PDB file of C-alpha atoms in Angstrom:
ATOM      1  CA  MET A 996     -99.527-157.295  15.167  1.00  0.00           C
ATOM      2  CA  CYS A 997    -101.482-160.026  16.621  1.00  0.00           C
ATOM      3  CA  SER A 998    -103.175-162.689  14.463  1.00  0.00           C
ATOM      4  CA  SER A 999    -106.658-161.315  15.217  1.00  0.00           C
ATOM      5  CA  ASP A1000    -105.738-157.822  13.906  1.00  0.00           C
ATOM      6  CA  LEU A1001    -104.445-159.408  10.703  1.00  0.00           C
ATOM      7  CA  LEU A1002    -107.603-161.553  10.319  1.00  0.00           C
ATOM      8  CA  ASN A1003    -109.809-158.593  10.803  1.00  0.00           C
ATOM      9  CA  GLN A1004    -107.870-156.665   8.121  1.00  0.00           C
ATOM     10  CA  LEU A1005    -108.308-159.760   5.897  1.00  0.00           C
ATOM     11  CA  VAL A1006    -112.000-159.938   6.463  1.00  0.00           C
ATOM     12  CA  ASP A1007    -112.508-156.193   5.977  1.00  0.00           C
ATOM     13  CA  ALA A1008    -110.592-156.254   2.812  1.00  0.00           C
ATOM     14  CA  MET A1009    -112.807-159.184   1.510  1.00  0.00           C
ATOM     15  CA  GLU A1010    -115.904-157.447   2.440  1.00  0.00           C
ATOM     16  CA  ARG A1011    -114.749-154.247   0.504  1.00  0.00           C
ATOM     17  CA  GLY A1012    -113.938-156.538  -2.486  1.00  0.00           C
ATOM     18  CA  GLU A1013    -110.198-155.681  -2.344  1.00  0.00           C
ATOM     19  CA  THR A1014    -108.845-159.149  -3.152  1.00  0.00           C
ATOM     20  CA  GLU A1015    -105.277-158.197  -3.585  1.00  0.00           C
ATOM     21  CA  GLU A1016    -105.278-156.568  -0.083  1.00  0.00           C
ATOM     22  CA  ALA A1017    -107.061-159.446   1.329  1.00  0.00           C
ATOM     23  CA  LEU A1018    -104.568-161.994  -0.123  1.00  0.00           C
ATOM     24  CA  ALA A1019    -101.649-159.932   1.100  1.00  0.00           C
ATOM     25  CA  ARG A1020    -103.049-159.825   4.642  1.00  0.00           C
ATOM     26  CA  GLY A1021    -103.813-163.599   4.501  1.00  0.00           C
ATOM     27  CA  GLN A1022    -100.295-164.459   3.401  1.00  0.00           C
ATOM     28  CA  GLU A1023     -98.850-162.245   6.141  1.00  0.00           C
ATOM     29  CA  ALA A1024    -100.986-163.947   8.733  1.00  0.00           C
ATOM     30  CA  LEU A1025     -99.905-167.381   7.589  1.00  0.00           C
ATOM     31  CA  SER A1026     -96.235-166.418   7.503  1.00  0.00           C
ATOM     32  CA  LEU A1027     -96.459-165.276  11.225  1.00  0.00           C
ATOM     33  CA  TYR A1028     -99.041-167.655  12.484  1.00  0.00           C
ATOM     34  CA  PRO A1029     -98.908-170.789  10.409  1.00  0.00           C
ATOM     35  CA  GLU A1030    -101.047-172.817  12.677  1.00  0.00           C
ATOM     36  CA  GLU A1031    -103.899-170.310  12.717  1.00  0.00           C
ATOM     37  CA  GLU A1032    -106.771-172.345  11.159  1.00  0.00           C
ATOM     38  CA  GLU A1033    -108.923-169.386  10.741  1.00  0.00           C
ATOM     39  CA  ALA A1034    -106.416-167.656   8.430  1.00  0.00           C
ATOM     40  CA  TRP A1035    -106.221-170.768   6.282  1.00  0.00           C
ATOM     41  CA  LEU A1036    -110.053-170.785   6.171  1.00  0.00           C
ATOM     42  CA  HIS A1037    -110.429-167.175   5.094  1.00  0.00           C
ATOM     43  CA  LEU A1038    -107.831-167.699   2.397  1.00  0.00           C
ATOM     44  CA  ALA A1039    -109.760-170.767   1.254  1.00  0.00           C
ATOM     45  CA  ARG A1040    -112.987-168.892   0.965  1.00  0.00           C
ATOM     46  CA  LEU A1041    -111.210-166.069  -0.875  1.00  0.00           C
ATOM     47  CA  GLU A1042    -109.679-168.456  -3.391  1.00  0.00           C
ATOM     48  CA  GLN A1043    -113.120-170.085  -3.905  1.00  0.00           C
ATOM     49  CA  SER A1044    -114.605-166.625  -4.692  1.00  0.00           C
ATOM     50  CA  LEU A1045    -111.785-166.078  -7.217  1.00  0.00           C
ATOM     51  CA  GLY A1046    -112.402-169.423  -8.895  1.00  0.00           C
ATOM     52  CA  ARG A1047    -108.969-170.748  -7.774  1.00  0.00           C
ATOM     53  CA  LEU A1048    -110.302-174.189  -6.655  1.00  0.00           C
ATOM     54  CA  GLU A1049    -107.046-176.127  -6.416  1.00  0.00           C
ATOM     55  CA  GLU A1050    -105.543-173.327  -4.082  1.00  0.00           C
ATOM     56  CA  ALA A1051    -108.661-173.260  -2.100  1.00  0.00           C
ATOM     57  CA  GLU A1052    -108.724-177.089  -1.682  1.00  0.00           C
ATOM     58  CA  ALA A1053    -105.087-176.989  -0.573  1.00  0.00           C
ATOM     59  CA  HIS A1054    -105.968-174.368   2.188  1.00  0.00           C
ATOM     60  CA  LEU A1055    -108.867-176.424   3.223  1.00  0.00           C
ATOM     61  CA  ALA A1056    -106.706-179.619   3.474  1.00  0.00           C
ATOM     62  CA  GLN A1057    -104.271-177.703   5.729  1.00  0.00           C
ATOM     63  CA  THR A1058    -107.110-176.542   7.888  1.00  0.00           C
ATOM     64  CA  ARG A1059    -108.362-179.965   8.360  1.00  0.00           C
ATOM     65  CA  ALA A1060    -104.845-181.187   9.087  1.00  0.00           C
ATOM     66  CA  LEU A1061    -104.382-178.578  11.841  1.00  0.00           C
ATOM     67  CA  LEU A1062    -107.754-179.361  13.443  1.00  0.00           C
ATOM     68  CA  GLU A1063    -107.087-183.107  13.455  1.00  0.00           C
ATOM     69  CA  ALA A1064    -103.631-182.423  15.098  1.00  0.00           C
ATOM     70  CA  ARG A1065    -105.301-180.513  17.932  1.00  0.00           C
ATOM     71  CA  ASP A1066    -105.050-181.996  21.373  1.00  0.00           C
ATOM     72  CA  SER A1067    -108.324-183.245  22.571  1.00  0.00           C
ATOM     73  CA  GLN A1068    -108.278-180.927  25.421  1.00  0.00           C
ATOM     74  CA  GLN A1069    -107.800-177.896  23.272  1.00  0.00           C
ATOM     75  CA  THR A1070    -111.104-176.159  22.398  1.00  0.00           C
ATOM     76  CA  VAL A1071    -111.546-175.035  18.733  1.00  0.00           C
ATOM     77  CA  ASP A1072    -113.541-171.756  18.427  1.00  0.00           C
ATOM     78  CA  LEU A1073    -117.043-172.253  17.235  1.00  0.00           C
ATOM     79  CA  ARG A1074    -116.505-169.773  14.552  1.00  0.00           C
ATOM     80  CA  VAL A1075    -113.755-171.873  13.014  1.00  0.00           C
ATOM     81  CA  TRP A1076    -116.048-174.822  12.601  1.00  0.00           C
ATOM     82  CA  ARG A1077    -118.780-172.589  10.970  1.00  0.00           C
ATOM     83  CA  LEU A1078    -116.225-171.180   8.511  1.00  0.00           C
ATOM     84  CA  LEU A1079    -115.068-174.538   7.653  1.00  0.00           C
ATOM     85  CA  ALA A1080    -118.694-175.764   7.155  1.00  0.00           C
ATOM     86  CA  GLU A1081    -119.251-172.750   4.776  1.00  0.00           C
ATOM     87  CA  ALA A1082    -116.062-173.525   2.784  1.00  0.00           C
ATOM     88  CA  GLU A1083    -117.131-177.170   2.587  1.00  0.00           C
ATOM     89  CA  LEU A1084    -120.521-176.197   1.231  1.00  0.00           C
ATOM     90  CA  ALA A1085    -118.897-173.793  -1.372  1.00  0.00           C
ATOM     91  CA  ALA A1086    -116.877-176.820  -2.478  1.00  0.00           C
ATOM     92  CA  GLU A1087    -120.147-178.892  -2.640  1.00  0.00           C
ATOM     93  CA  ARG A1088    -119.096-181.236   0.127  1.00  0.00           C
ATOM     94  CA  GLN A1089    -122.233-181.340   2.194  1.00  0.00           C
ATOM     95  CA  GLU A1090    -121.285-184.384   4.297  1.00  0.00           C
ATOM     96  CA  ALA A1091    -118.125-182.588   5.367  1.00  0.00           C
ATOM     97  CA  ALA A1092    -120.101-179.438   6.137  1.00  0.00           C
ATOM     98  CA  ILE A1093    -122.636-181.379   8.181  1.00  0.00           C
ATOM     99  CA  GLU A1094    -119.746-182.818  10.182  1.00  0.00           C
ATOM    100  CA  ALA A1095    -118.289-179.368  10.782  1.00  0.00           C
ATOM    101  CA  TYR A1096    -121.560-177.976  11.879  1.00  0.00           C
ATOM    102  CA  GLY A1097    -121.892-180.895  14.229  1.00  0.00           C
ATOM    103  CA  GLN A1098    -118.478-180.013  15.688  1.00  0.00           C
ATOM    104  CA  ALA A1099    -119.674-176.492  16.367  1.00  0.00           C
ATOM    105  CA  LEU A1100    -122.780-177.789  18.127  1.00  0.00           C
ATOM    106  CA  ARG A1101    -120.681-179.957  20.285  1.00  0.00           C
ATOM    107  CA  ILE A1102    -119.154-176.707  21.652  1.00  0.00           C
ATOM    108  CA  ASP A1103    -122.608-174.908  21.909  1.00  0.00           C
ATOM    109  CA  PRO A1104    -125.549-177.209  21.357  1.00  0.00           C
ATOM    110  CA  ASN A1105    -127.953-174.348  21.606  1.00  0.00           C
ATOM    111  CA  HIS A1106    -126.266-172.031  18.929  1.00  0.00           C
ATOM    112  CA  LEU A1107    -129.211-171.100  16.912  1.00  0.00           C
ATOM    113  CA  PRO A1108    -127.663-170.094  13.569  1.00  0.00           C
ATOM    114  CA  THR A1109    -125.784-173.457  13.518  1.00  0.00           C
ATOM    115  CA  LEU A1110    -128.879-175.481  14.345  1.00  0.00           C
ATOM    116  CA  LEU A1111    -130.671-173.747  11.480  1.00  0.00           C
ATOM    117  CA  ASP A1112    -127.714-174.163   9.140  1.00  0.00           C
ATOM    118  CA  ILE A1113    -127.271-177.863   9.749  1.00  0.00           C
ATOM    119  CA  SER A1114    -130.938-178.519   9.293  1.00  0.00           C
ATOM    120  CA  LYS A1115    -130.917-176.630   6.057  1.00  0.00           C
ATOM    121  CA  VAL A1116    -128.162-178.661   4.637  1.00  0.00           C
ATOM    122  CA  LEU A1117    -129.885-181.769   5.737  1.00  0.00           C
ATOM    123  CA  MET A1118    -133.185-180.760   4.206  1.00  0.00           C
ATOM    124  CA  HIS A1119    -131.464-179.805   0.956  1.00  0.00           C
ATOM    125  CA  ARG A1120    -130.285-183.408   0.813  1.00  0.00           C
ATOM    126  CA  GLY A1121    -133.626-184.671   1.395  1.00  0.00           C
ATOM    127  CA  ALA A1122    -132.931-185.952   4.877  1.00  0.00           C
ATOM    128  CA  ILE A1123    -135.900-184.352   6.544  1.00  0.00           C
ATOM    129  CA  GLU A1124    -136.190-186.778   9.453  1.00  0.00           C
ATOM    130  CA  ALA A1125    -132.537-186.228  10.290  1.00  0.00           C
ATOM    131  CA  ALA A1126    -133.076-182.499  10.248  1.00  0.00           C
ATOM    132  CA  MET A1127    -136.073-182.700  12.551  1.00  0.00           C
ATOM    133  CA  PRO A1128    -134.108-183.029  15.881  1.00  0.00           C
ATOM    134  CA  TRP A1129    -131.991-180.085  15.172  1.00  0.00           C
ATOM    135  CA  LEU A1130    -135.167-178.008  14.280  1.00  0.00           C
ATOM    136  CA  LEU A1131    -136.964-179.071  17.352  1.00  0.00           C
ATOM    137  CA  ASN A1132    -133.843-178.049  19.366  1.00  0.00           C
ATOM    138  CA  ALA A1133    -133.912-174.593  17.698  1.00  0.00           C
ATOM    139  CA  LEU A1134    -137.542-174.306  18.428  1.00  0.00           C
ATOM    140  CA  ALA A1135    -136.882-175.058  22.137  1.00  0.00           C
ATOM    141  CA  VAL A1136    -134.133-172.424  22.136  1.00  0.00           C
ATOM    142  CA  ALA A1137    -136.193-169.773  20.306  1.00  0.00           C
ATOM    143  CA  PRO A1138    -139.896-170.496  20.320  1.00  0.00           C
ATOM    144  CA  GLY A1139    -140.798-167.007  19.203  1.00  0.00           C
ATOM    145  CA  ASP A1140    -138.327-166.797  16.407  1.00  0.00           C
ATOM    146  CA  VAL A1141    -140.356-166.560  13.029  1.00  0.00           C
ATOM    147  CA  LYS A1142    -137.369-168.073  11.054  1.00  0.00           C
ATOM    148  CA  VAL A1143    -137.373-171.041  13.375  1.00  0.00           C
ATOM    149  CA  LEU A1144    -141.087-171.515  13.193  1.00  0.00           C
ATOM    150  CA  GLN A1145    -141.109-171.232   9.398  1.00  0.00           C
ATOM    151  CA  ALA A1146    -138.220-173.779   9.206  1.00  0.00           C
ATOM    152  CA  ASN A1147    -140.055-176.280  11.333  1.00  0.00           C
ATOM    153  CA  ALA A1148    -143.200-175.673   9.313  1.00  0.00           C
ATOM    154  CA  PHE A1149    -141.380-176.274   5.983  1.00  0.00           C
ATOM    155  CA  ALA A1150    -139.985-179.619   7.302  1.00  0.00           C
ATOM    156  CA  LEU A1151    -143.417-180.693   8.469  1.00  0.00           C
ATOM    157  CA  LYS A1152    -144.913-179.922   5.146  1.00  0.00           C
ATOM    158  CA  MET A1153    -142.169-181.914   3.495  1.00  0.00           C
ATOM    159  CA  MET A1154    -143.050-184.960   5.684  1.00  0.00           C
ATOM    160  CA  GLY A1155    -146.723-184.489   4.790  1.00  0.00           C
ATOM    161  CA  ASP A1156    -147.961-182.941   7.901  1.00  0.00           C
ATOM    162  CA  SER A1157    -149.500-179.819   6.483  1.00  0.00           C
ATOM    163  CA  HIS A1158    -151.942-179.465   9.430  1.00  0.00           C
ATOM    164  CA  GLN A1159    -149.200-178.845  12.000  1.00  0.00           C
ATOM    165  CA  ALA A1160    -147.237-176.773   9.331  1.00  0.00           C
ATOM    166  CA  ILE A1161    -150.242-174.549   9.030  1.00  0.00           C
ATOM    167  CA  GLU A1162    -150.374-174.062  12.762  1.00  0.00           C
ATOM    168  CA  LEU A1163    -146.592-173.071  12.982  1.00  0.00           C
ATOM    169  CA  CYS A1164    -147.044-170.611  10.015  1.00  0.00           C
ATOM    170  CA  ARG A1165    -149.972-168.958  11.732  1.00  0.00           C
ATOM    171  CA  GLN A1166    -147.924-168.565  14.856  1.00  0.00           C
ATOM    172  CA  ALA A1167    -145.135-166.977  12.911  1.00  0.00           C
ATOM    173  CA  LEU A1168    -147.498-164.523  11.229  1.00  0.00           C
ATOM    174  CA  GLU A1169    -148.936-163.564  14.478  1.00  0.00           C
ATOM    175  CA  ILE A1170    -145.420-162.550  15.570  1.00  0.00           C
ATOM    176  CA  ASP A1171    -144.563-160.876  12.346  1.00  0.00           C
ATOM    177  CA  PRO A1172    -147.527-160.385   9.894  1.00  0.00           C
ATOM    178  CA  ALA A1173    -145.052-159.168   7.204  1.00  0.00           C
ATOM    179  CA  HIS A1174    -142.835-162.343   7.200  1.00  0.00           C
ATOM    180  CA  ALA A1175    -143.169-163.305   3.525  1.00  0.00           C
ATOM    181  CA  PRO A1176    -141.668-166.776   3.828  1.00  0.00           C
ATOM    182  CA  SER A1177    -144.242-167.841   6.384  1.00  0.00           C
ATOM    183  CA  ALA A1178    -147.165-166.420   4.536  1.00  0.00           C
ATOM    184  CA  LEU A1179    -146.009-168.098   1.258  1.00  0.00           C
ATOM    185  CA  LEU A1180    -145.572-171.451   3.064  1.00  0.00           C
ATOM    186  CA  LEU A1181    -149.060-171.094   4.669  1.00  0.00           C
ATOM    187  CA  GLY A1182    -150.655-170.416   1.366  1.00  0.00           C
ATOM    188  CA  ASN A1183    -149.003-173.449  -0.079  1.00  0.00           C
ATOM    189  CA  CYS A1184    -149.968-175.715   2.758  1.00  0.00           C
ATOM    190  CA  LEU A1185    -153.759-174.494   2.460  1.00  0.00           C
ATOM    191  CA  SER A1186    -153.582-175.277  -1.109  1.00  0.00           C
ATOM    192  CA  ASP A1187    -152.252-178.779  -0.362  1.00  0.00           C
ATOM    193  CA  GLN A1188    -155.332-179.229   1.781  1.00  0.00           C
ATOM    194  CA  GLY A1189    -157.586-178.066  -1.021  1.00  0.00           C
ATOM    195  CA  LEU A1190    -158.484-174.892   0.725  1.00  0.00           C
ATOM    196  CA  PHE A1191    -157.957-172.732  -2.203  1.00  0.00           C
ATOM    197  CA  ASP A1192    -160.185-169.803  -1.049  1.00  0.00           C
ATOM    198  CA  GLN A1193    -158.231-169.506   2.237  1.00  0.00           C
ATOM    199  CA  ALA A1194    -154.918-169.812   0.292  1.00  0.00           C
ATOM    200  CA  ALA A1195    -156.015-167.013  -2.011  1.00  0.00           C
ATOM    201  CA  LYS A1196    -156.656-164.780   1.049  1.00  0.00           C
ATOM    202  CA  VAL A1197    -153.231-165.461   2.311  1.00  0.00           C
ATOM    203  CA  PHE A1198    -151.600-164.738  -0.881  1.00  0.00           C
ATOM    204  CA  ARG A1199    -153.539-161.568  -1.256  1.00  0.00           C
ATOM    205  CA  ASP A1200    -152.452-160.470   2.190  1.00  0.00           C
ATOM    206  CA  LEU A1201    -148.846-161.219   1.220  1.00  0.00           C
ATOM    207  CA  LEU A1202    -149.026-159.195  -1.974  1.00  0.00           C
ATOM    208  CA  ALA A1203    -150.627-156.256  -0.080  1.00  0.00           C
ATOM    209  CA  LYS A1204    -147.458-156.081   2.002  1.00  0.00           C
ATOM    210  CA  HIS A1205    -145.011-157.211  -0.784  1.00  0.00           C
ATOM    211  CA  PRO A1206    -146.572-156.207  -4.166  1.00  0.00           C
ATOM    212  CA  LYS A1207    -143.758-157.501  -6.257  1.00  0.00           C
ATOM    213  CA  HIS A1208    -143.435-160.974  -4.522  1.00  0.00           C
ATOM    214  CA  ALA A1209    -143.150-163.230  -7.575  1.00  0.00           C
ATOM    215  CA  ASP A1210    -143.874-166.501  -5.618  1.00  0.00           C
ATOM    216  CA  GLY A1211    -146.802-164.683  -4.074  1.00  0.00           C
ATOM    217  CA  LEU A1212    -148.175-163.714  -7.558  1.00  0.00           C
ATOM    218  CA  LEU A1213    -147.685-167.401  -8.705  1.00  0.00           C
ATOM    219  CA  GLY A1214    -149.310-168.755  -5.655  1.00  0.00           C
ATOM    220  CA  LEU A1215    -152.372-166.574  -5.912  1.00  0.00           C
ATOM    221  CA  ALA A1216    -152.621-167.289  -9.713  1.00  0.00           C
ATOM    222  CA  ALA A1217    -152.545-171.072  -9.032  1.00  0.00           C
ATOM    223  CA  SER A1218    -155.213-170.809  -6.332  1.00  0.00           C
ATOM    224  CA  LEU A1219    -157.480-168.787  -8.598  1.00  0.00           C
ATOM    225  CA  ARG A1220    -157.001-171.197 -11.330  1.00  0.00           C
ATOM    226  CA  CYS A1221    -158.110-174.012  -9.063  1.00  0.00           C
ATOM    227  CA  MET A1222    -161.072-171.973  -8.084  1.00  0.00           C
ATOM    228  CA  GLY A1223    -162.031-171.421 -11.716  1.00  0.00           C
ATOM    229  CA  ALA A1224    -161.099-167.750 -11.742  1.00  0.00           C
ATOM    230  CA  MET A1225    -159.230-168.220 -15.088  1.00  0.00           C
ATOM    231  CA  GLU A1226    -159.300-164.523 -16.227  1.00  0.00           C
ATOM    232  CA  GLU A1227    -157.850-163.193 -13.051  1.00  0.00           C
ATOM    233  CA  SER A1228    -155.351-166.011 -12.905  1.00  0.00           C
ATOM    234  CA  MET A1229    -154.119-165.195 -16.349  1.00  0.00           C
ATOM    235  CA  ASP A1230    -153.791-161.440 -15.496  1.00  0.00           C
ATOM    236  CA  LEU A1231    -151.599-162.423 -12.529  1.00  0.00           C
ATOM    237  CA  HIS A1232    -149.370-164.391 -14.918  1.00  0.00           C
ATOM    238  CA  HIS A1233    -149.037-161.294 -17.018  1.00  0.00           C
ATOM    239  CA  GLN A1234    -147.870-159.266 -13.969  1.00  0.00           C
ATOM    240  CA  LEU A1235    -145.384-162.166 -13.102  1.00  0.00           C
ATOM    241  CA  LEU A1236    -143.958-162.115 -16.521  1.00  0.00           C
ATOM    242  CA  GLU A1237    -143.589-158.303 -16.535  1.00  0.00           C
ATOM    243  CA  LEU A1238    -141.885-158.600 -13.101  1.00  0.00           C
ATOM    244  CA  ASP A1239    -139.670-161.529 -14.104  1.00  0.00           C
ATOM    245  CA  PRO A1240    -139.308-162.620 -17.730  1.00  0.00           C
ATOM    246  CA  ARG A1241    -137.665-165.862 -16.428  1.00  0.00           C
ATOM    247  CA  ALA A1242    -141.178-166.856 -15.173  1.00  0.00           C
ATOM    248  CA  LEU A1243    -142.093-168.042 -18.609  1.00  0.00           C
ATOM    249  CA  GLY A1244    -142.113-171.679 -17.465  1.00  0.00           C
ATOM    250  CA  SER A1245    -144.947-170.855 -15.020  1.00  0.00           C
ATOM    251  CA  LEU A1246    -146.890-169.365 -17.866  1.00  0.00           C
ATOM    252  CA  SER A1247    -146.301-172.534 -19.881  1.00  0.00           C
ATOM    253  CA  SER A1248    -147.749-174.570 -16.968  1.00  0.00           C
ATOM    254  CA  TRP A1249    -150.900-172.338 -16.791  1.00  0.00           C
ATOM    255  CA  MET A1250    -151.422-172.659 -20.507  1.00  0.00           C
ATOM    256  CA  PHE A1251    -150.847-176.364 -20.624  1.00  0.00           C
ATOM    257  CA  THR A1252    -153.421-176.889 -17.745  1.00  0.00           C
ATOM    258  CA  THR A1253    -155.867-174.523 -19.255  1.00  0.00           C
ATOM    259  CA  SER A1254    -155.597-176.182 -22.690  1.00  0.00           C
ATOM    260  CA  ILE A1255    -156.300-179.613 -21.137  1.00  0.00           C
ATOM    261  CA  THR A1256    -159.374-178.370 -19.458  1.00  0.00           C
ATOM    262  CA  THR A1257    -160.485-176.586 -22.676  1.00  0.00           C
ATOM    263  CA  LEU A1258    -161.390-173.516 -20.841  1.00  0.00           C
ATOM    264  CA  VAL A1259    -159.390-171.188 -23.220  1.00  0.00           C
ATOM    265  CA  PRO A1260    -159.591-171.745 -27.076  1.00  0.00           C
ATOM    266  CA  SER A1261    -156.334-173.080 -28.520  1.00  0.00           C
ATOM    267  CA  ALA A1262    -156.033-170.116 -30.822  1.00  0.00           C
ATOM    268  CA  GLU A1263    -155.971-167.856 -27.855  1.00  0.00           C
ATOM    269  CA  ILE A1264    -153.325-170.001 -26.262  1.00  0.00           C
ATOM    270  CA  LEU A1265    -151.124-169.720 -29.296  1.00  0.00           C
ATOM    271  CA  ARG A1266    -151.616-166.016 -29.632  1.00  0.00           C
ATOM    272  CA  THR A1267    -150.742-165.399 -25.925  1.00  0.00           C
ATOM    273  CA  ALA A1268    -147.824-167.723 -26.174  1.00  0.00           C
ATOM    274  CA  ARG A1269    -146.295-165.771 -29.043  1.00  0.00           C
ATOM    275  CA  THR A1270    -147.001-162.484 -27.331  1.00  0.00           C
ATOM    276  CA  PHE A1271    -145.125-163.515 -24.160  1.00  0.00           C
ATOM    277  CA  TRP A1272    -142.408-165.261 -26.055  1.00  0.00           C
ATOM    278  CA  HIS A1273    -141.501-162.027 -27.811  1.00  0.00           C
ATOM    279  CA  SER A1274    -141.843-159.959 -24.698  1.00  0.00           C
ATOM    280  CA  ALA A1275    -139.444-162.303 -22.970  1.00  0.00           C
ATOM    281  CA  GLY A1276    -136.844-161.546 -25.787  1.00  0.00           C
ATOM    282  CA  VAL A1277    -136.972-165.044 -27.209  1.00  0.00           C
ATOM    283  CA  GLU A1278    -137.179-165.453 -30.964  1.00  0.00           C
ATOM    284  CA  ASP A1279    -140.102-167.642 -32.156  1.00  0.00           C
ATOM    285  CA  THR A1280    -138.260-170.290 -34.192  1.00  0.00           C
ATOM    286  CA  ILE A1281    -141.409-172.160 -35.371  1.00  0.00           C
ATOM    287  CA  PRO A1282    -142.245-170.857 -38.823  1.00  0.00           C
ATOM    288  CA  GLY A1283    -145.867-170.835 -39.802  1.00  0.00           C
ATOM    289  CA  GLU A1284    -145.462-172.869 -42.898  1.00  0.00           C
ATOM    290  CA  ARG A1285    -144.171-175.848 -40.798  1.00  0.00           C
ATOM    291  CA  LEU A1286    -147.285-175.940 -38.465  1.00  0.00           C
ATOM    292  CA  SER A1287    -148.632-178.841 -40.466  1.00  0.00           C
ATOM    293  CA  ASP A1288    -145.654-180.972 -39.240  1.00  0.00           C
ATOM    294  CA  ARG A1289    -146.417-181.838 -35.629  1.00  0.00           C
ATOM    295  CA  LYS A1290    -142.914-183.216 -34.995  1.00  0.00           C
ATOM    296  CA  SER A1291    -141.338-179.877 -35.981  1.00  0.00           C
ATOM    297  CA  THR A1292    -142.952-178.293 -32.933  1.00  0.00           C
ATOM    298  CA  ARG A1293    -141.081-180.641 -30.535  1.00  0.00           C
ATOM    299  CA  LEU A1294    -137.728-178.679 -30.797  1.00  0.00           C
ATOM    300  CA  ASN A1295    -136.949-178.471 -27.097  1.00  0.00           C
ATOM    301  CA  SER A1296    -138.394-177.949 -23.736  1.00  0.00           C
ATOM    302  CA  SER A1297    -138.056-174.177 -24.104  1.00  0.00           C
ATOM    303  CA  HIS A1298    -140.817-174.230 -26.695  1.00  0.00           C
ATOM    304  CA  THR A1299    -143.398-175.969 -24.544  1.00  0.00           C
ATOM    305  CA  VAL A1300    -146.044-173.161 -24.823  1.00  0.00           C
ATOM    306  CA  ILE A1301    -146.066-172.802 -28.574  1.00  0.00           C
ATOM    307  CA  SER A1302    -145.596-176.559 -29.211  1.00  0.00           C
ATOM    308  CA  TYR A1303    -148.541-177.465 -27.072  1.00  0.00           C
ATOM    309  CA  ALA A1304    -150.677-174.752 -28.644  1.00  0.00           C
ATOM    310  CA  VAL A1305    -149.868-175.911 -32.020  1.00  0.00           C
ATOM    311  CA  PHE A1306    -150.857-179.454 -31.094  1.00  0.00           C
ATOM    312  CA  CYS A1307    -154.210-178.261 -29.850  1.00  0.00           C
ATOM    313  CA  LEU A1308    -154.858-176.170 -32.997  1.00  0.00           C
ATOM    314  CA  LYS A1309    -154.275-179.345 -35.114  1.00  0.00           C
ATOM    315  CA  LYS A1310    -156.726-181.510 -33.149  1.00  0.00           C
TER     316      LYS A1310
END
């Protein structure tokens, strides 16, 4: 059996979740083909998924040693560099992942998935300017790809160029009107420009196509709040919390802002806070008899809603 057959069996077993079978095929591949970098890499990823980090690191170290020992005239398969980058990311070594993606791009400078992946890692590190050349290359390779357009738009927004980002988002939505990431980014960019009515329209269009899009609900709620439509904004937060109880933080933000602007009575803030607190399955640990002690409301950040409401009631 050749190495590629064993590796295919290894990958198939991993995809089926048959870890013991995958480990057996990986060990067999290494015994027969000890210089097969891809086998070491697949085993490293498998060990990472099982939480065996020391074993995974040993496999990655062996992979790096094999790659470094390669003759300069030998070409490493682009797939191997991508697998190495993914393993490095799983081990939270972003610099090493960037280097591996760079090696892959030396083999094929126009490989679109790698261009997007390296730019994603760089942007995650906050290195937006370093990501831009890769993103622009991706745009030159695939000018009609909505993911490429949206990725470039996001980078431009992060660099403060919302105008150009808006243009790219509109281009993406012309190609695919249902592309939720582009619609969400467009709405956020319009909000950045203070164009809340236009942003609200974009978010409504997004929700018409994706009714349970949590970020779309939150974006529309924020736009409406800025437009003064507090009741509808609050209704959307109700929907958001029903959809995802973990969104309690966004409700806290809404209540905090609303309290400051005194558009909703403090008692209503407290009543709503308690209602949502219980609906989220969180016990209200602030007993009524201690409301006179302002410090007692500052228990931890998870009690922001009730704490601030109590503070407003005491003013």
